[in-house]
Amino acid sequence: MTTLEDDNSPQAARLRLSRRGFLSGAAALTVAAALARPGRAYAQDAQFCASLGWTVWESGRHIVNGYQDAISRLGGTLTIADANYDVKKQADQIAAFVASKPAAIFITPADAAAIAPAVQAAVASGVPIFCGDSYVPNTTVTSTAMSNNFGLGAYGAQYIVDRLKGKGKVALVSLPSNESWDQRTLGAKSVFVRYPDIQVVYEIAFALGGTTTPRQVVDNILTANAELDAIWCAWDGAASEGTLAIKAAGRDTFITGIDGGQQSFEYIQAGSPFALTMAQSFYEMAYMNAFYAHEVIAGRKAPRFVVTPSYAVTQESLADIEIPDNYDQPGEAAKLGWQRVL
């Protein structure tokens, strides 16, 4: 008897996708393969536009690769614009893309709340809008693919609590400039508050584009707290630079981050103070946007929300392997023996 899990037909692939609410591992490959079969509608001549809040850092590179690879494989042409964290610039990009009447627009928000009016106008134009990495408040786009940010923050905090056996002094480096990123801090606090012997002795809100670097922030935290067991960071940039600060100060403090990528993995694999990163699937976020744009163009449905895989990466996860750069492509994490935790 053939079960749904054994059936590799396009229909079965779509049913599995609908039931689970996300694509991961073999399921993602099954759907991608289904698109190449005879009878599957392609949008070979469709024009797509992507307004990306940033393309710097490893996350930006993976997002760009995800969009480009998806359009290359599934069909169509793609125009990409980088806002470089400038909300006004991104709003102008979105308006210009709407005027060009593309088949769909992909958006990774520089600031989800601030960009909402521009996205609302784009939705009102009738162009299908697909968001990656962040949801946009007060706006109903066609589909959003992103991580569970609250869960990412909570998981890292729980790791700290468990490693400290429920007792110790902790500092937080938050990133409130984007509403989705701020959810990570709320997730972390939801964990720490449950443990009366965990003291959050210092918290600093980092501003992207400011004059202070993450390294300086962590230096200040260490200087202000002679006793500090762990530092929770809302993103890997702070954790990586914080690692250098901890080593320079000769402190016995460990640090956690969120994002994943080669630099973070190298620090963790080497046994540095950087102990854990919550590795997101940036490539898959972008790929899912493009995949569902094709589905909508073909008259099929797209899920309103797709939670892409996240992995808890520690030194143990990276033992005896080469640093992976493609872990967030469907099926690659499974080859490493990694299991999604969110």
Coordinates of C-alpha atoms in Angstrom, one line a residue:
M1 CA 0.0 0.0 0.0
T2 CA 1.4 3.4 -1.0
T3 CA 1.2 6.1 1.7
L4 CA 1.2 9.9 1.3
E5 CA 4.8 9.9 2.4
D6 CA 5.8 7.3 -0.2
D7 CA 3.9 9.0 -3.1
N8 CA 6.2 11.2 -5.1
S9 CA 3.4 12.7 -7.3
P10 CA 3.0 16.4 -7.6
Q11 CA -0.4 16.1 -5.9
A12 CA 1.1 14.3 -3.0
A13 CA 3.9 16.8 -2.6
R14 CA 1.4 19.6 -2.4
L15 CA -0.7 17.7 0.2
R16 CA 2.3 17.1 2.3
L17 CA 3.2 20.8 2.1
S18 CA -0.3 21.8 3.1
R19 CA -0.4 19.4 6.0
R20 CA 2.9 20.5 7.5
G21 CA 2.9 24.2 6.8
F22 CA 6.5 24.3 5.8
L23 CA 9.1 22.7 3.4
S24 CA 12.1 20.9 4.7
G25 CA 14.6 18.3 3.5
A26 CA 13.2 15.8 1.0
A27 CA 9.8 17.5 0.9
A28 CA 11.3 20.6 -0.5
L29 CA 13.2 18.6 -3.1
T30 CA 10.0 16.7 -4.0
V31 CA 8.1 19.8 -4.8
A32 CA 10.9 21.4 -6.7
A33 CA 11.2 18.2 -8.8
A34 CA 7.5 18.2 -9.3
L35 CA 7.7 21.5 -11.0
A36 CA 9.9 20.1 -13.7
R37 CA 7.5 17.3 -14.7
P38 CA 5.3 17.5 -17.8
G39 CA 2.0 19.2 -17.2
R40 CA 3.3 21.5 -14.4
A41 CA 2.6 25.1 -15.3
Y42 CA 5.7 27.3 -15.6
A43 CA 5.9 31.0 -15.7
Q44 CA 8.9 31.2 -18.1
D45 CA 8.2 34.7 -19.2
A46 CA 7.2 36.2 -15.9
Q47 CA 9.0 39.2 -14.5
F48 CA 9.8 39.3 -10.8
C49 CA 11.2 42.1 -8.6
A50 CA 12.9 41.8 -5.3
S51 CA 13.3 44.7 -2.9
L52 CA 15.8 43.5 -0.3
G53 CA 16.3 45.3 3.0
W54 CA 20.0 44.3 2.9
T55 CA 22.3 42.1 0.9
V56 CA 25.4 42.4 3.2
W57 CA 26.5 39.7 5.6
E58 CA 26.1 36.0 5.0
S59 CA 22.4 36.2 5.5
G60 CA 22.0 38.7 2.6
R61 CA 24.2 36.5 0.3
H62 CA 22.1 33.5 1.0
I63 CA 18.8 35.4 0.5
V64 CA 20.1 36.6 -2.9
N65 CA 21.2 33.2 -3.9
G66 CA 17.8 31.7 -2.9
Y67 CA 15.9 34.1 -5.1
Q68 CA 18.3 33.8 -8.0
D69 CA 18.4 30.0 -7.9
A70 CA 14.7 29.7 -7.7
I71 CA 13.9 31.9 -10.6
S72 CA 16.7 30.2 -12.7
R73 CA 15.2 26.8 -12.0
L74 CA 11.5 27.6 -12.1
G75 CA 11.4 30.3 -14.8
G76 CA 11.1 34.0 -15.3
T77 CA 13.5 37.0 -14.9
L78 CA 14.4 38.7 -11.7
T79 CA 15.4 42.3 -10.9
I80 CA 17.0 42.9 -7.4
A81 CA 17.3 46.2 -5.5
D82 CA 19.2 46.6 -2.2
A83 CA 17.9 49.1 0.3
N84 CA 20.9 48.7 2.6
Y85 CA 18.7 49.2 5.7
D86 CA 17.3 52.5 4.4
V87 CA 13.5 52.4 4.8
K88 CA 12.8 55.4 2.5
K89 CA 14.9 53.9 -0.2
Q90 CA 13.1 50.6 0.1
A91 CA 9.7 52.3 0.0
D92 CA 10.8 54.1 -3.2
Q93 CA 12.0 50.7 -4.6
I94 CA 8.7 49.0 -3.9
A95 CA 6.7 51.9 -5.5
A96 CA 8.9 51.7 -8.6
F97 CA 8.5 48.0 -8.8
V98 CA 4.7 48.3 -8.5
A99 CA 4.7 50.7 -11.4
S100 CA 6.5 48.2 -13.6
K101 CA 3.6 45.7 -13.1
P102 CA 5.7 42.6 -12.5
A103 CA 4.2 39.1 -11.9
A104 CA 5.1 39.3 -8.2
I105 CA 7.3 41.3 -5.8
F106 CA 9.5 39.8 -3.2
I107 CA 10.4 41.9 -0.1
T108 CA 12.7 41.4 2.8
P109 CA 11.9 44.4 5.1
A110 CA 14.7 46.6 6.4
D111 CA 12.2 47.6 9.1
A112 CA 9.0 45.7 9.0
A113 CA 6.8 48.2 10.8
A114 CA 8.3 51.3 9.1
I115 CA 7.9 49.8 5.6
A116 CA 4.3 48.8 6.2
P117 CA 2.6 51.7 4.4
A118 CA 4.7 51.0 1.2
V119 CA 3.8 47.3 1.4
Q120 CA 0.1 48.1 2.0
A121 CA 0.1 50.3 -1.2
A122 CA 1.8 47.4 -3.1
V123 CA -0.9 45.0 -1.9
A124 CA -3.6 47.4 -2.9
S125 CA -2.2 47.6 -6.4
G126 CA -3.1 43.9 -7.0
V127 CA 0.5 42.7 -7.5
P128 CA 1.1 39.5 -5.5
I129 CA 3.5 40.3 -2.6
F130 CA 5.8 37.8 -1.0
C131 CA 7.8 38.6 2.2
G132 CA 10.9 36.9 3.4
D133 CA 12.6 37.0 6.9
S134 CA 10.0 39.3 8.5
Y135 CA 6.3 39.7 8.5
V136 CA 4.9 43.1 7.9
P137 CA 2.3 44.3 10.5
N138 CA -1.1 45.5 9.5
T139 CA -0.7 44.1 6.0
T140 CA -2.0 41.0 4.4
V141 CA 0.5 39.9 1.8
T142 CA 0.2 36.8 -0.3
S143 CA 2.7 34.7 1.6
T144 CA 5.5 35.2 4.2
A145 CA 8.4 32.8 4.7
M146 CA 10.4 33.4 7.8
S147 CA 11.9 31.8 11.0
N148 CA 10.1 31.6 14.3
N149 CA 11.9 34.6 15.8
F150 CA 10.3 34.4 19.2
G151 CA 11.3 30.7 19.3
L152 CA 14.9 31.5 18.3
G153 CA 15.3 33.9 21.2
A154 CA 13.7 31.5 23.6
Y155 CA 15.8 28.5 22.5
G156 CA 19.1 30.4 23.0
A157 CA 18.0 31.6 26.4
Q158 CA 17.0 28.1 27.5
Y159 CA 20.4 26.8 26.4
I160 CA 22.0 29.4 28.7
V161 CA 19.7 28.5 31.6
D162 CA 20.5 24.8 31.1
R163 CA 24.2 25.3 30.8
L164 CA 24.2 27.4 34.0
K165 CA 21.9 24.9 35.8
G166 CA 19.4 27.6 36.4
K167 CA 21.6 30.0 38.3
G168 CA 23.9 32.8 37.1
K169 CA 24.3 36.3 35.8
V170 CA 23.3 37.1 32.2
A171 CA 23.5 40.1 29.9
L172 CA 21.4 40.8 26.8
V173 CA 22.3 42.6 23.5
S174 CA 19.1 43.2 21.8
L175 CA 18.3 44.5 18.3
P176 CA 14.9 46.4 18.4
S177 CA 15.1 48.2 15.1
N178 CA 13.2 45.5 13.3
E179 CA 10.0 44.2 14.9
S180 CA 10.7 40.6 13.9
W181 CA 14.2 40.8 15.4
D182 CA 12.7 42.3 18.6
Q183 CA 10.6 39.2 18.9
R184 CA 13.8 37.3 19.7
T185 CA 14.5 39.4 22.8
L186 CA 10.9 38.9 23.9
G187 CA 11.4 35.2 23.5
A188 CA 14.6 35.2 25.5
K189 CA 13.0 37.2 28.3
S190 CA 10.1 34.8 28.4
V191 CA 12.5 32.1 29.4
F192 CA 14.8 34.0 31.8
V193 CA 11.8 35.3 33.8
R194 CA 10.9 31.8 34.8
Y195 CA 14.1 31.2 36.7
P196 CA 14.5 33.3 39.8
D197 CA 18.2 32.5 40.2
I198 CA 19.0 33.8 36.7
Q199 CA 19.8 37.5 37.0
V200 CA 19.7 39.6 33.9
V201 CA 22.2 42.2 35.1
Y202 CA 22.6 44.2 31.9
E203 CA 20.7 44.9 28.7
I204 CA 21.6 47.1 25.9
A205 CA 19.6 47.9 22.7
F206 CA 21.9 48.0 19.7
A207 CA 21.2 50.4 16.9
L208 CA 22.2 49.4 13.4
G209 CA 24.0 52.3 11.6
G210 CA 25.0 53.9 14.9
T211 CA 28.5 54.9 15.9
T212 CA 29.0 52.1 18.5
T213 CA 30.1 48.7 17.3
P214 CA 28.9 45.4 18.8
R215 CA 32.5 44.8 20.0
Q216 CA 32.3 48.1 22.0
V217 CA 28.9 47.2 23.4
V218 CA 30.3 43.9 24.7
D219 CA 33.4 45.6 26.0
N220 CA 31.2 47.9 28.0
I221 CA 29.1 45.1 29.3
L222 CA 32.2 43.2 30.5
T223 CA 33.6 46.3 32.1
A224 CA 30.4 47.1 34.0
N225 CA 30.0 43.5 35.2
A226 CA 33.0 41.9 36.9
E227 CA 30.9 38.7 37.3
L228 CA 29.1 37.6 34.2
D229 CA 28.4 34.0 33.1
A230 CA 26.7 34.4 29.7
I231 CA 25.7 37.0 27.1
W232 CA 22.6 36.4 24.9
C233 CA 22.8 38.2 21.6
A234 CA 19.9 38.9 19.2
W235 CA 22.1 38.2 16.1
D236 CA 25.4 36.6 15.3
G237 CA 27.2 39.9 14.5
A238 CA 27.1 40.8 18.1
A239 CA 28.1 37.3 19.2
S240 CA 31.1 37.1 16.9
E241 CA 32.4 40.5 17.9
G242 CA 31.5 39.8 21.5
T243 CA 33.7 36.6 21.3
L244 CA 36.7 38.8 20.5
A245 CA 35.9 41.1 23.5
I246 CA 35.6 38.1 25.9
K247 CA 38.8 36.6 24.7
A248 CA 40.7 39.9 24.9
A249 CA 39.4 40.4 28.5
G250 CA 40.3 36.9 29.5
R251 CA 36.9 36.3 30.9
D252 CA 35.2 32.9 31.5
T253 CA 31.9 34.0 29.8
F254 CA 30.1 32.3 27.0
I255 CA 27.9 33.9 24.3
T256 CA 25.1 32.9 22.0
G257 CA 23.8 34.3 18.8
I258 CA 21.2 33.9 16.1
D259 CA 21.6 33.6 12.3
G260 CA 24.2 31.0 11.4
G261 CA 26.9 31.1 8.7
Q262 CA 30.5 30.4 8.1
Q263 CA 32.1 32.9 10.4
S264 CA 29.9 31.9 13.4
F265 CA 30.4 28.2 12.7
E266 CA 34.2 28.7 12.6
Y267 CA 34.2 30.4 16.0
I268 CA 32.0 27.7 17.5
Q269 CA 33.9 24.8 16.0
A270 CA 37.2 26.3 17.4
G271 CA 35.8 26.1 21.0
S272 CA 35.7 29.9 21.5
P273 CA 33.3 31.6 23.9
F274 CA 30.8 31.6 21.0
A275 CA 28.9 28.5 22.2
L276 CA 25.6 28.4 20.2
T277 CA 24.0 29.9 17.1
M278 CA 20.5 29.4 16.0
A279 CA 21.1 28.9 12.3
Q280 CA 18.3 30.2 10.1
S281 CA 17.4 29.0 6.6
F282 CA 17.8 32.3 4.6
Y283 CA 18.1 30.5 1.3
E284 CA 15.0 28.5 1.8
M285 CA 13.0 31.6 2.8
A286 CA 13.8 33.2 -0.5
Y287 CA 13.3 30.0 -2.5
M288 CA 9.9 29.5 -0.9
N289 CA 8.8 33.0 -1.9
A290 CA 9.7 32.4 -5.5
F291 CA 8.2 28.9 -5.5
Y292 CA 4.8 30.1 -4.2
A293 CA 4.9 33.1 -6.6
H294 CA 4.9 30.5 -9.4
E295 CA 2.1 28.6 -7.7
V296 CA -0.1 31.7 -7.5
I297 CA 0.6 32.6 -11.1
A298 CA -0.4 29.1 -12.1
G299 CA -3.7 29.5 -10.3
R300 CA -2.8 27.4 -7.2
K301 CA -2.8 28.5 -3.6
A302 CA 0.0 29.7 -1.4
P303 CA 0.1 29.3 2.4
R304 CA -0.2 32.6 4.2
F305 CA 2.7 31.8 6.5
V306 CA 5.7 29.4 6.0
V307 CA 8.0 28.7 9.0
T308 CA 11.4 27.8 7.6
P309 CA 13.8 25.5 9.4
S310 CA 16.1 26.6 12.2
Y311 CA 19.0 24.6 13.6
A312 CA 20.7 24.7 17.0
V313 CA 24.4 24.6 16.1
T314 CA 27.1 23.9 18.8
Q315 CA 30.6 22.6 18.7
E316 CA 29.2 19.1 18.8
S317 CA 27.2 19.8 15.7
L318 CA 30.3 20.9 13.8
A319 CA 32.6 18.1 15.0
D320 CA 34.6 16.4 12.2
I321 CA 33.0 18.2 9.3
E322 CA 34.0 21.0 7.0
I323 CA 32.3 24.3 7.7
P324 CA 29.0 24.2 5.7
D325 CA 27.9 27.1 3.5
N326 CA 24.8 25.5 2.0
Y327 CA 23.2 24.0 5.1
D328 CA 20.0 26.1 4.5
Q329 CA 19.4 24.7 1.1
P330 CA 16.6 22.0 1.2
G331 CA 18.1 18.6 2.2
E332 CA 21.6 19.7 3.0
A333 CA 21.2 20.0 6.8
A334 CA 20.0 16.4 6.9
K335 CA 23.2 15.3 5.2
L336 CA 25.1 16.8 8.2
G337 CA 22.9 15.0 10.6
W338 CA 21.3 18.2 11.8
Q339 CA 17.6 18.2 12.8
R340 CA 15.5 21.4 12.8
V341 CA 14.6 22.5 16.3
L342 CA 12.0 25.2 15.2

